[in-house]
PDB file of C-alpha atoms in Angstrom:
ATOM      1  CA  UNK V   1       4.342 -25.779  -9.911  1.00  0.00           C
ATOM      2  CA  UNK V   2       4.085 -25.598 -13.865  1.00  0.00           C
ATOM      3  CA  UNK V   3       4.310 -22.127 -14.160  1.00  0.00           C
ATOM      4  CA  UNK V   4       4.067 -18.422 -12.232  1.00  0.00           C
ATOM      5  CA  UNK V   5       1.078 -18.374  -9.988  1.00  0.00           C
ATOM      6  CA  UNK V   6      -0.222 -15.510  -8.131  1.00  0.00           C
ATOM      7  CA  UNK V   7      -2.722 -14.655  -5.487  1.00  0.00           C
ATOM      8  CA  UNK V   8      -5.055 -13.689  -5.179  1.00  0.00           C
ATOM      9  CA  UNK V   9      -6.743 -13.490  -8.917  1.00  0.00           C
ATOM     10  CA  UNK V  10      -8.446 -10.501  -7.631  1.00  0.00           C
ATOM     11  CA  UNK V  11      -8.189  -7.749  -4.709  1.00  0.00           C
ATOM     12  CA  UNK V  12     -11.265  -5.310  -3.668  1.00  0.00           C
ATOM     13  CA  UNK V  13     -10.350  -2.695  -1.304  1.00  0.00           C
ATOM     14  CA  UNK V  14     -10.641   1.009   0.097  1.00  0.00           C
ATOM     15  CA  UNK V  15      -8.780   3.645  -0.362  1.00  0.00           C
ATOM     16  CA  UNK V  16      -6.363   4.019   2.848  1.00  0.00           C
ATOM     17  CA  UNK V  17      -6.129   0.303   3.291  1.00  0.00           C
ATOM     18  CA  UNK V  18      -3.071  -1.789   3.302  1.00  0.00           C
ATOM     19  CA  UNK V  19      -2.879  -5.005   0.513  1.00  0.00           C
ATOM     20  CA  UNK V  20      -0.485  -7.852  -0.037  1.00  0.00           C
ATOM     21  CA  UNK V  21       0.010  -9.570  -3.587  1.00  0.00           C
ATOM     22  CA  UNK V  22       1.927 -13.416  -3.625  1.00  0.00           C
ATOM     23  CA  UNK V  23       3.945 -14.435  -6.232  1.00  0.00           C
ATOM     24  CA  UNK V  24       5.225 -18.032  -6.441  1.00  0.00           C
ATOM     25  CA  UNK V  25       7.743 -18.282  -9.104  1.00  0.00           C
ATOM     26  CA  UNK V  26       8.347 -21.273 -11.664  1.00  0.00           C
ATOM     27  CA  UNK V  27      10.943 -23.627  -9.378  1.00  0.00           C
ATOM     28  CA  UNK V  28      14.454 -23.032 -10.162  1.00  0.00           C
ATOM     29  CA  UNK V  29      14.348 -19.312 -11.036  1.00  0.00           C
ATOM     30  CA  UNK V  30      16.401 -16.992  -9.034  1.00  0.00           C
ATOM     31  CA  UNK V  31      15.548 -13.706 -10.838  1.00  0.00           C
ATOM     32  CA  UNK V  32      12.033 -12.279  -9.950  1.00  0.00           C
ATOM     33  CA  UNK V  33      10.006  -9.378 -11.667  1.00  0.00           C
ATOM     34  CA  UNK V  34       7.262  -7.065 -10.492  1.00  0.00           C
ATOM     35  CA  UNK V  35       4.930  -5.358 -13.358  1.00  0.00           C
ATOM     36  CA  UNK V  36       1.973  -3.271 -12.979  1.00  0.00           C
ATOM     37  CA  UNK V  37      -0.394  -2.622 -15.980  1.00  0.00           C
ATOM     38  CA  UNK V  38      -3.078  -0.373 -16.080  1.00  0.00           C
ATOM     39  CA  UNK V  39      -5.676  -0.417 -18.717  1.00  0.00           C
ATOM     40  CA  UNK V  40      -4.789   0.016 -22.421  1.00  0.00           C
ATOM     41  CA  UNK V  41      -1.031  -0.067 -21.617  1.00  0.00           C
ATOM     42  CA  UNK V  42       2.239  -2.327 -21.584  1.00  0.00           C
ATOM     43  CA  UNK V  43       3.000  -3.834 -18.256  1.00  0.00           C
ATOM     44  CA  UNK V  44       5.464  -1.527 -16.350  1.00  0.00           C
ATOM     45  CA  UNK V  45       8.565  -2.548 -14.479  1.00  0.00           C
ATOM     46  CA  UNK V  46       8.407  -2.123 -10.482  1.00  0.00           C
ATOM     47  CA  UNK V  47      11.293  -4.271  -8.938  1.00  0.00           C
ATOM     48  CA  UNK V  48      13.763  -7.002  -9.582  1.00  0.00           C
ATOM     49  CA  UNK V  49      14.765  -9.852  -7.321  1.00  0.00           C
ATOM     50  CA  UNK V  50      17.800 -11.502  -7.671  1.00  0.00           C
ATOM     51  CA  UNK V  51      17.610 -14.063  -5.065  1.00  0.00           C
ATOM     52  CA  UNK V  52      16.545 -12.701  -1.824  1.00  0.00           C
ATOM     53  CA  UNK V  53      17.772  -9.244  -2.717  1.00  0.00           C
ATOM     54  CA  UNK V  54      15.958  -6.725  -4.438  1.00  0.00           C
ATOM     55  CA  UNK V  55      18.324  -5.939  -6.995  1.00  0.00           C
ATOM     56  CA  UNK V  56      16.978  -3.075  -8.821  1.00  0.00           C
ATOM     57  CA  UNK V  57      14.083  -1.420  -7.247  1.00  0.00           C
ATOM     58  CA  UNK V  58      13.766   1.812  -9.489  1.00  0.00           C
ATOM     59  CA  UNK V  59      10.288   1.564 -11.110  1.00  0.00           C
ATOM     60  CA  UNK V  60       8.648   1.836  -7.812  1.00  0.00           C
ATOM     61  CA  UNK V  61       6.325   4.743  -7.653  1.00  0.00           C
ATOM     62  CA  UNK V  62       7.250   5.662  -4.445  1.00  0.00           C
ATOM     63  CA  UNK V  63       7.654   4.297  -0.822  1.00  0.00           C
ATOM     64  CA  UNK V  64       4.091   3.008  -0.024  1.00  0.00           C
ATOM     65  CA  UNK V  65       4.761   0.248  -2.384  1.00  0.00           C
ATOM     66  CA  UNK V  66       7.466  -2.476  -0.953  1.00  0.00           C
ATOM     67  CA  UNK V  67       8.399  -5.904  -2.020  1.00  0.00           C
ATOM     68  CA  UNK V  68      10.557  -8.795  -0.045  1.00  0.00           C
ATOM     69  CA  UNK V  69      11.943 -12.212  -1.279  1.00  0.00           C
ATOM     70  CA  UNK V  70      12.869 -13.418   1.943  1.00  0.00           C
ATOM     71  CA  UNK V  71      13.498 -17.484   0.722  1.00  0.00           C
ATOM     72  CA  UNK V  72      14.437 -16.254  -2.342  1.00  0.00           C
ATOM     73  CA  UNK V  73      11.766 -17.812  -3.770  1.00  0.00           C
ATOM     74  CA  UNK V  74       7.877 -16.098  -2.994  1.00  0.00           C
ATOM     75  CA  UNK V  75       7.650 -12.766  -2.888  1.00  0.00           C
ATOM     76  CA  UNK V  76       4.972 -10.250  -1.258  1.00  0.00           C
ATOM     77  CA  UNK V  77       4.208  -6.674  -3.275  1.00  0.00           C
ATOM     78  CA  UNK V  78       2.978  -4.634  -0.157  1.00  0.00           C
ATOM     79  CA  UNK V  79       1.321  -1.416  -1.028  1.00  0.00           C
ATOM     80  CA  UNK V  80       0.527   0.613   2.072  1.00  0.00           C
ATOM     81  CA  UNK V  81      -2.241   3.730   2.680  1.00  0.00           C
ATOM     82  CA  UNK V  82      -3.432   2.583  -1.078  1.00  0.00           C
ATOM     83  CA  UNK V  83      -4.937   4.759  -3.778  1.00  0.00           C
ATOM     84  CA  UNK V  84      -7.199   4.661  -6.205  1.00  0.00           C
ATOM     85  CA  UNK V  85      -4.354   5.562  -8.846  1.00  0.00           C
ATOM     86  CA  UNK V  86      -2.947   1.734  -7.615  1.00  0.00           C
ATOM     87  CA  UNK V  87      -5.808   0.379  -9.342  1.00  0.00           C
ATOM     88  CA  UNK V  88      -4.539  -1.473 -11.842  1.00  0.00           C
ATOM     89  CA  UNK V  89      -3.302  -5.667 -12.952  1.00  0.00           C
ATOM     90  CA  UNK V  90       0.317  -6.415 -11.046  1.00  0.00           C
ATOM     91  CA  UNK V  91       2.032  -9.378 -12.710  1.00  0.00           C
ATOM     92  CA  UNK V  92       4.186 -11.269 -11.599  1.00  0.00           C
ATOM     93  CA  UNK V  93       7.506 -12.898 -13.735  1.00  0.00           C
ATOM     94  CA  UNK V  94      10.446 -15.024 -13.050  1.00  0.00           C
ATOM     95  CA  UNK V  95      13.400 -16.351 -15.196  1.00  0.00           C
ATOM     96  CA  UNK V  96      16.198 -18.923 -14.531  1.00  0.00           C
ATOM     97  CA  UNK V  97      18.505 -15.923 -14.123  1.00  0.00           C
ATOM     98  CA  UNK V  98      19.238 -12.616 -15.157  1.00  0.00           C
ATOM     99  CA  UNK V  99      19.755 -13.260 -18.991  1.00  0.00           C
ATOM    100  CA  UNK V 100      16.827 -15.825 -19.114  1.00  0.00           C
ATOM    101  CA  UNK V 101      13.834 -15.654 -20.488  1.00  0.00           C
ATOM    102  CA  UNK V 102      10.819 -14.441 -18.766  1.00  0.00           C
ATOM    103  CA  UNK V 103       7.467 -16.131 -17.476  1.00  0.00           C
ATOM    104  CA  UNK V 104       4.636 -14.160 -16.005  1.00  0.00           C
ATOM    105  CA  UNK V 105       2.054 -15.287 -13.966  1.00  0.00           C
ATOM    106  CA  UNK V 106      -1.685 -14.602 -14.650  1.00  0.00           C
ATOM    107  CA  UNK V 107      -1.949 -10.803 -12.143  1.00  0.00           C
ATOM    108  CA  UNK V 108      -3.763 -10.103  -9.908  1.00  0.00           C
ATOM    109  CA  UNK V 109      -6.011  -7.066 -10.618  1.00  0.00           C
ATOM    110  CA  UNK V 110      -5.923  -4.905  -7.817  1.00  0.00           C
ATOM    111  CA  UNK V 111      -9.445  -2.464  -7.497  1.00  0.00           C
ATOM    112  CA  UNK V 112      -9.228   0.529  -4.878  1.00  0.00           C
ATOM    113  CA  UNK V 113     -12.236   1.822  -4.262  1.00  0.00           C
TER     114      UNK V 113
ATOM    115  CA  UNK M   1      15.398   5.803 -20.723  1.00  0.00           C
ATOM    116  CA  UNK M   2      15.131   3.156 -23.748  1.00  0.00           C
ATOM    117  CA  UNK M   3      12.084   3.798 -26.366  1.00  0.00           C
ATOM    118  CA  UNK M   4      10.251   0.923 -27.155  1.00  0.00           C
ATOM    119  CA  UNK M   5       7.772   2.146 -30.157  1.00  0.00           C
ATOM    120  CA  UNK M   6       5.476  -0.950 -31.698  1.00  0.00           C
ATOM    121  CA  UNK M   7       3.718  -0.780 -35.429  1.00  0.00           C
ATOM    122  CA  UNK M   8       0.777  -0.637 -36.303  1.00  0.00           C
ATOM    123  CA  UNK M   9      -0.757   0.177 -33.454  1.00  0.00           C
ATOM    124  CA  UNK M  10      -3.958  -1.819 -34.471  1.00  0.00           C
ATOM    125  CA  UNK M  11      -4.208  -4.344 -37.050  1.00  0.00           C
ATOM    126  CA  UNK M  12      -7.885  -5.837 -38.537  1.00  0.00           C
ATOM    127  CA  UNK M  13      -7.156  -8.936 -40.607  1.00  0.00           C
ATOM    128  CA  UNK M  14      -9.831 -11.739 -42.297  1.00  0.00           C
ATOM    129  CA  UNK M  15      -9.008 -15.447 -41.451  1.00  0.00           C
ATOM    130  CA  UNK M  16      -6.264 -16.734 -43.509  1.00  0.00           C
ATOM    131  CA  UNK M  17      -4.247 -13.107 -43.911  1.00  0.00           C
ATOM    132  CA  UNK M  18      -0.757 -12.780 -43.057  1.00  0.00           C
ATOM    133  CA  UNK M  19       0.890  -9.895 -40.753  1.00  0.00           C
ATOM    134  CA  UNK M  20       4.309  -8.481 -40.229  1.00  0.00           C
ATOM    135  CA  UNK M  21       4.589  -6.875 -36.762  1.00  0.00           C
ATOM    136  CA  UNK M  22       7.272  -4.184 -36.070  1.00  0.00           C
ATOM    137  CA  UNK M  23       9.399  -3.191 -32.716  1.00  0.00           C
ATOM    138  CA  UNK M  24      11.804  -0.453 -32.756  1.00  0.00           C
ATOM    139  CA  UNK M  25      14.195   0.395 -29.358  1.00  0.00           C
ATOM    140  CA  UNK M  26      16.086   3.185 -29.349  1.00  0.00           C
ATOM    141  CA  UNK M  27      19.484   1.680 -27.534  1.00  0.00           C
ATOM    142  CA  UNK M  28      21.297  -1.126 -27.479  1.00  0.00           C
ATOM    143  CA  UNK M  29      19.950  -4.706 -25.916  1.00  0.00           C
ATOM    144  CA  UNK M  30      21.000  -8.297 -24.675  1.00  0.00           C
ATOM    145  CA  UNK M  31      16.919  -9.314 -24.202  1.00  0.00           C
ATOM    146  CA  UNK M  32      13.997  -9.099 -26.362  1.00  0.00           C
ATOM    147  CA  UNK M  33      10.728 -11.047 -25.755  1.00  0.00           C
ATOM    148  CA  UNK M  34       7.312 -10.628 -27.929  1.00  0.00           C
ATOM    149  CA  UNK M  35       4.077 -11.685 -25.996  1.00  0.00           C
ATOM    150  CA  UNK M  36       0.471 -12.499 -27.023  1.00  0.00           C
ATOM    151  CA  UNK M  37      -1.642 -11.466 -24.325  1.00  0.00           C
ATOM    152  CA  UNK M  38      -5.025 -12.989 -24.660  1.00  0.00           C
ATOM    153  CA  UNK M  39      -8.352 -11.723 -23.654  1.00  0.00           C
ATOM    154  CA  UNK M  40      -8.076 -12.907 -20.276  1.00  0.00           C
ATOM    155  CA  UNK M  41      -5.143 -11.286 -19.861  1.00  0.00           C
ATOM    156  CA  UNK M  42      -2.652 -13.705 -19.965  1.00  0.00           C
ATOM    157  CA  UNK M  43       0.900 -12.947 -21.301  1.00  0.00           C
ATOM    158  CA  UNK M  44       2.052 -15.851 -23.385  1.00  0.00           C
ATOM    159  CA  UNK M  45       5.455 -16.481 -24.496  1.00  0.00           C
ATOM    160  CA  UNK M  46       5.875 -16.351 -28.505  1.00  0.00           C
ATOM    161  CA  UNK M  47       9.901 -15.624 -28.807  1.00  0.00           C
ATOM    162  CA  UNK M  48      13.111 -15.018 -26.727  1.00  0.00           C
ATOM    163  CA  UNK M  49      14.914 -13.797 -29.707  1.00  0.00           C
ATOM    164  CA  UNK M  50      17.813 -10.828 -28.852  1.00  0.00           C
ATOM    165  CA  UNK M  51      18.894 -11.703 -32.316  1.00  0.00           C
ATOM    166  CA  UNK M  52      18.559 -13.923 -35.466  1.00  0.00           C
ATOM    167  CA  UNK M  53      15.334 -15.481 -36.603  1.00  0.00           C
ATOM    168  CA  UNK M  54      13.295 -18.276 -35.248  1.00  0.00           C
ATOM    169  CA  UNK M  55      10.005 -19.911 -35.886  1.00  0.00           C
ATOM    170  CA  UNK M  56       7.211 -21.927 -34.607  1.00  0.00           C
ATOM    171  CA  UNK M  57       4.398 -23.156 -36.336  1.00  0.00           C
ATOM    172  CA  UNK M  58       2.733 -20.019 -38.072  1.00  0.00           C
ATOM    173  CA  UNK M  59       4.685 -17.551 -36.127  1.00  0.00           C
ATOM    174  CA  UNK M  60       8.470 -16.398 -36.721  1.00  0.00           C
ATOM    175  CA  UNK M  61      10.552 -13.604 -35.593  1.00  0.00           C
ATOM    176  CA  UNK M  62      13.788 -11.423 -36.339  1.00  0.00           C
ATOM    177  CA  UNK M  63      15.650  -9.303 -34.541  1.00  0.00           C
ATOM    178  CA  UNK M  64      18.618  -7.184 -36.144  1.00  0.00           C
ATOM    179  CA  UNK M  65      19.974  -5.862 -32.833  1.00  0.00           C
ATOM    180  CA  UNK M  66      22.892  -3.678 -34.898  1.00  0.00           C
ATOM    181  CA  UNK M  67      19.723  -1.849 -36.326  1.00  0.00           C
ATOM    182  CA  UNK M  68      17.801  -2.088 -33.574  1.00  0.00           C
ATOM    183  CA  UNK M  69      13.971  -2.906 -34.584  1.00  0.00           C
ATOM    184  CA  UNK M  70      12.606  -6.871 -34.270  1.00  0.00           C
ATOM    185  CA  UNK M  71       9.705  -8.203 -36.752  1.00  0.00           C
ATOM    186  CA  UNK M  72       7.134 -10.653 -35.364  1.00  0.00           C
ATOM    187  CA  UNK M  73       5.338 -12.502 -39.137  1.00  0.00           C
ATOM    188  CA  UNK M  74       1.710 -14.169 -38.184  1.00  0.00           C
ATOM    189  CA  UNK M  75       0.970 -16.345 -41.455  1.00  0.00           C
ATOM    190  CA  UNK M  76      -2.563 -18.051 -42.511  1.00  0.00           C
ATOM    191  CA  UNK M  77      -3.960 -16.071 -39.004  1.00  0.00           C
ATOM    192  CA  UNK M  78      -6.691 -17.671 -36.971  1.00  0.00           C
ATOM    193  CA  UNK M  79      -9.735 -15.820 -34.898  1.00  0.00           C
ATOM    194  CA  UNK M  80      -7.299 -16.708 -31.863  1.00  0.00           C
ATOM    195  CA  UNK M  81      -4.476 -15.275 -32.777  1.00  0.00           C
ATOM    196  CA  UNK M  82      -6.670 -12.039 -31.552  1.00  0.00           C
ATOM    197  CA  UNK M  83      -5.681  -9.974 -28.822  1.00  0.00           C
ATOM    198  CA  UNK M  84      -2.433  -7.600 -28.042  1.00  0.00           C
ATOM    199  CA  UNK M  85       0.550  -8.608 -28.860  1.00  0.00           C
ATOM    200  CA  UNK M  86       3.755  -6.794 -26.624  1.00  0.00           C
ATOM    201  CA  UNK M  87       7.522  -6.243 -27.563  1.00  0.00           C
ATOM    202  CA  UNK M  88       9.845  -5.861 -24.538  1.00  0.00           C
ATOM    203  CA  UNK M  89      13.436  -5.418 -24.289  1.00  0.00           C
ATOM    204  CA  UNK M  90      15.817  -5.758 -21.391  1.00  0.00           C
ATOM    205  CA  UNK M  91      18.358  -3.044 -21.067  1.00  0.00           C
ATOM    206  CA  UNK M  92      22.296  -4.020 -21.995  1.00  0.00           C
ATOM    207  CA  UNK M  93      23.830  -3.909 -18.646  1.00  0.00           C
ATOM    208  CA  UNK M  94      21.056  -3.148 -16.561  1.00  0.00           C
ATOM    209  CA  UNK M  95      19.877  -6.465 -15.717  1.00  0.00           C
ATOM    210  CA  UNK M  96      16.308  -7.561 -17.016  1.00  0.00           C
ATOM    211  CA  UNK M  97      13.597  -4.928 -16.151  1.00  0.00           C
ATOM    212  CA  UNK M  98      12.415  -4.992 -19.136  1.00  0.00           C
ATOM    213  CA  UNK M  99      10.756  -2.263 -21.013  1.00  0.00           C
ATOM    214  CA  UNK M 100       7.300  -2.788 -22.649  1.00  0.00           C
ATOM    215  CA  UNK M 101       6.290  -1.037 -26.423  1.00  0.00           C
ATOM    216  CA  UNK M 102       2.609  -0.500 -26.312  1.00  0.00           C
ATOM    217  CA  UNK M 103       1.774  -3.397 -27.844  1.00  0.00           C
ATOM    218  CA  UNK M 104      -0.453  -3.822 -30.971  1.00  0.00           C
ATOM    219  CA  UNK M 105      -3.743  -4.863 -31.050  1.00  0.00           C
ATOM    220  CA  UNK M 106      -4.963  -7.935 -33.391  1.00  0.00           C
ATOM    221  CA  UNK M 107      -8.260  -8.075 -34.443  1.00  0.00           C
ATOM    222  CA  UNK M 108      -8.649 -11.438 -36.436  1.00  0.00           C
ATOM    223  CA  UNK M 109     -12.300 -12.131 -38.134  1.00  0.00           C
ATOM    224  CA  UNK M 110     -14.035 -14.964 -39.349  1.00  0.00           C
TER     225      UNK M 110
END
């Protein structure tokens, strides 16, 4: 496609459940990017993808949240047992490669209720 | 971790005004981006500019990297030029997770 797409636009769900957010990257770009944002904030760094390996994973919160590249080209933010403190817009950005610049998606904002 | 501070926090100009936006980071970088996010929540790409100046349109940028703060100018600004406008650098040797500023906030009127 054009440009970063993500699905889906939006995401209701309890607290406890288990949620999967898609990223399809702009064709070409090895190096993908997880963000979250929460309201009134910048977007906050989650996980990098070079290729199909996760190649810095440090801004995860903790080890409910998991993310796989397994093409190297979609990837799948899995956030397990969910909170209500994961409520918030996860975008989604890719880049040629590692000193490229960056293209996000439109998010997908994630409620837990 | 880097600092990413953004000024002024919120900015109310009248059709027509002109704006200089400010970035500061407190270490060294090989990436810096500046972002309009619209109302819908879009992040739009305005500059890839880890140094030097460029421009487009009504918009330019520069980024002195030795002294480590970028400028974002908005001439002759439009009602949609509104909306929040983000700094973000990527860390020298540490890849590209960038870091966001908290952004400043563009109010444009009619």
């Amino acid at each position: 496609g054009a440009g970063v797409s993500q699905t889906p636009s939006n995401k209701v769900t309890e607290k406890g459940k288990y949620v999967e957010l898609r990223c399809d990257p702009i064709s070409g770009h090895t190096a993908l990017y997880w963000y979250r944002q929460s309201l009134g904030q910048g977007p906050e760094f989650l996980i990098y993808f070079q290729g199909t390996g996760a190649a810095d994973d440090s801004g995860l919160p903790n080890d409910r949240f998991f993310a796989v590249r397994p093409e190297g080209s979609v990837s799948t933010l899995k956030i397990q047992r969910t909170e209500r403190g994961d409520s918030a817009v996860y975008l989604c950005a890719s880049s040629f490669s590692r000193d490229h610049e960056q293209f996000f998606g439109p998010g997908t904002r994630l409620t837990v209720l | 971790g880097i600092q990413v501070e953004q000024s002024p926090p919120d900015l109310i100009l009248q059709e027509g005004a002109n704006s200089t936006l400010r970035c500061n980071f407190s270490d060294s970088v090989n990436n810096l981006q500046w972002f309009h996010q619209n109302p819908w929540g879009q992040l739009i790409n305005l500059f890839y500019i880890p140094s030097g100046t460029k421009q487009n349109g009504r918009l330019s940028a520069t980024t002195v990297a030795t002294e480590r703060y970028s400028l974002l100018y908005i001439s002759s600004s439009q009602t949609t030029d509104s909306g929040v406008y983000f700094c973000a650098v990527g860390l020298d040797n540490y890849g590209q997770n960038f870091v966001f500023g908290p952004g400043t906030r563009l109010s444009v009127l009619p």
